[in-house]
Coordinates of C-alpha atoms in Angstrom, one line a residue:
M1020 CA 16.1 -23.9 32.5
T1021 CA 12.7 -22.6 31.4
Y1022 CA 12.5 -20.3 28.3
S1023 CA 10.0 -17.6 28.2
Q1024 CA 8.2 -16.8 25.0
R1025 CA 7.5 -13.3 26.3
T1026 CA 10.6 -11.7 24.6
H1027 CA 10.5 -8.1 23.4
G1028 CA 10.2 -9.3 19.8
V1029 CA 7.3 -11.6 20.4
L1030 CA 5.5 -9.0 22.5
L1031 CA 5.9 -6.3 20.0
R1032 CA 4.7 -8.5 17.1
R1033 CA 1.7 -9.4 19.1
L1034 CA 1.0 -5.8 20.0
I1035 CA 1.3 -4.8 16.2
D1036 CA -1.0 -7.7 15.3
H1037 CA -3.6 -6.5 17.9
L1038 CA -3.4 -2.8 16.8
D1039 CA -3.0 -3.1 13.1
G1040 CA -5.4 -5.9 12.7
A1041 CA -8.2 -4.0 14.5
V1042 CA -7.4 -0.7 12.7
E1043 CA -7.3 -2.5 9.3
Q1044 CA -10.7 -4.1 10.1
S1045 CA -12.1 -0.6 11.0
Y1046 CA -11.1 0.6 7.5
L1047 CA -12.8 -2.4 5.9
D1048 CA -15.9 -1.8 8.0
A1049 CA -15.9 1.8 6.7
G1050 CA -15.7 0.5 3.1
L1051 CA -12.1 1.6 2.6
D1052 CA -9.4 -0.5 0.7
Y1053 CA -6.7 1.0 3.0
R1054 CA -4.0 -0.4 5.2
P1055 CA -2.6 1.2 8.4
R1056 CA 0.9 1.3 6.9
F1057 CA -0.4 3.8 4.3
T1058 CA -1.2 6.4 7.0
P1059 CA 2.3 8.0 7.5
I1060 CA 2.7 8.5 3.8
L1061 CA -0.8 9.7 3.2
R1062 CA -0.4 12.3 6.1
A1063 CA 3.0 13.4 4.8
L1064 CA 1.4 14.0 1.3
L1065 CA -1.5 15.9 2.9
N1066 CA 0.7 18.1 5.0
D1067 CA 3.5 18.8 2.6
G1068 CA 2.3 17.9 -0.9
P1069 CA 3.8 15.7 -3.6
A1070 CA 7.2 14.3 -2.8
S1071 CA 9.9 11.8 -3.9
I1072 CA 10.2 8.4 -2.2
R1073 CA 13.4 9.7 -0.6
T1074 CA 11.7 12.7 0.8
L1075 CA 8.8 10.6 2.1
S1076 CA 11.2 8.3 3.8
A1077 CA 12.8 11.3 5.6
R1078 CA 9.5 12.9 6.5
T1079 CA 8.0 9.7 7.9
G1080 CA 11.0 8.0 9.5
V1081 CA 10.2 4.8 7.5
T1082 CA 13.0 3.2 5.4
H1083 CA 13.3 4.0 1.7
S1084 CA 12.6 0.4 0.8
A1085 CA 9.4 0.2 3.0
V1086 CA 8.1 3.5 1.6
S1087 CA 8.8 2.3 -2.0
Q1088 CA 6.9 -0.9 -1.3
T1089 CA 4.0 0.9 0.5
V1090 CA 3.7 3.5 -2.3
S1091 CA 3.4 0.7 -4.9
Q1092 CA 0.6 -0.9 -2.8
M1093 CA -1.1 2.6 -2.5
A1094 CA -0.8 3.1 -6.2
A1095 CA -2.4 -0.2 -7.0
R1096 CA -5.4 0.9 -4.9
D1097 CA -5.5 4.4 -6.5
W1098 CA -4.5 6.2 -3.3
V1099 CA -1.4 7.8 -5.0
A1100 CA -0.2 8.4 -8.4
L1101 CA 3.5 8.4 -9.5
A1102 CA 5.2 10.7 -11.9
P1103 CA 8.8 11.0 -13.1
G1104 CA 11.0 13.4 -11.1
Q1105 CA 13.8 15.6 -12.3
D1106 CA 16.1 12.6 -12.3
A1107 CA 15.1 9.6 -14.3
R1108 CA 15.5 7.3 -11.2
E1109 CA 13.3 9.6 -9.0
R1110 CA 9.5 9.2 -8.8
I1111 CA 7.2 11.8 -7.4
V1112 CA 4.3 10.6 -5.3
A1113 CA 1.0 12.6 -5.2
L1114 CA -2.4 11.9 -3.8
T1115 CA -5.1 11.0 -6.4
D1116 CA -8.6 12.6 -6.7
F1117 CA -9.9 9.2 -5.4
A1118 CA -7.8 9.6 -2.2
R1119 CA -9.1 13.1 -1.6
T1120 CA -12.7 11.9 -1.9
Q1121 CA -12.0 9.2 0.7
L1122 CA -10.6 11.6 3.2
P1123 CA -13.8 12.2 5.2
A1124 CA -14.3 8.5 5.9
L1125 CA -10.6 8.1 6.6
Q1126 CA -10.5 11.0 9.0
R1127 CA -13.5 9.4 10.9
C1128 CA -11.5 6.2 11.2
W1129 CA -8.4 8.2 12.4
A1130 CA -10.5 9.9 15.0
A1131 CA -11.9 6.6 16.2
T1132 CA -8.3 5.2 16.3
A1133 CA -7.1 8.1 18.4
A1134 CA -10.0 7.8 20.9
A1135 CA -9.4 4.0 21.2
S1136 CA -5.6 4.7 21.7
D1137 CA -6.5 7.2 24.5
A1138 CA -8.6 4.6 26.1
L1139 CA -5.8 2.0 25.9
D1140 CA -3.3 4.5 27.4
A1141 CA -5.7 5.1 30.3
D1142 CA -6.0 1.4 30.9
I1143 CA -2.2 0.9 30.8
G1144 CA -1.7 3.9 33.0
Q1145 CA 0.7 5.7 30.7
P1146 CA 0.8 6.7 27.1
L1147 CA 2.1 3.7 25.1
A1148 CA 3.5 6.1 22.4
D1149 CA 5.7 7.7 25.1
V1150 CA 7.1 4.3 26.2
L1151 CA 7.7 3.3 22.5
S1152 CA 9.3 6.7 21.6
R1153 CA 11.5 6.5 24.7
A1154 CA 12.7 3.0 23.7
L1155 CA 13.5 4.2 20.2
D1156 CA 15.3 7.2 21.4
V1157 CA 17.4 5.1 23.8
L1158 CA 18.2 2.6 21.0
E1159 CA 19.3 5.6 18.8
Q1160 CA 21.9 6.4 21.4
T1161 CA 23.0 2.8 22.0
P1162 CA 21.7 0.3 19.3
F1163 CA 20.5 -3.0 20.4
R1164 CA 23.4 -4.6 18.4
D1165 CA 25.9 -2.9 20.7
R1166 CA 23.8 -4.0 23.7
L1167 CA 23.9 -7.5 22.5
A1168 CA 27.7 -7.4 22.0
A1169 CA 28.2 -6.0 25.5
A1170 CA 26.0 -8.6 27.0
A1171 CA 27.7 -11.5 25.2
A1172 CA 31.1 -10.2 26.3
N1173 CA 30.0 -9.9 29.9
L1174 CA 28.6 -13.4 29.8
S1175 CA 31.8 -14.9 28.3
G1176 CA 34.0 -13.0 30.8
D1177 CA 35.6 -10.9 28.1
D1178 CA 36.0 -7.2 29.1

């Protein structure tokens, strides 16, 4: 039997490497110390103002742990500042003055990213975001873990 290396996981990781690597390089080329993973948090703060880690997680659809790690990286680069919340365990995240001064350059990068994404969609023949969103919606209905269990049961003859 020949095993393919073109599994969903491998393909998705390669896609992320291509996309995030190029976008991150565009930020560096623009003189920004900024990572693609900062964008959902920064946009949430721009749209809705300061928020707790928990609130940012809900607004962005990113796990609490990932938001916490990303916010720490952003704070180290002066994109956000942290302040205590009402609860001693809660931290409130807000944009810094530095972040606000960087917005014009960042918005130019975002516009270029959007245009490049549109060109990619045209070359593919369909919007990549639609395909990925549909896959995520379907997995919300029937998680991949359940699909794996059903496939394993079918392969072993258990019903």
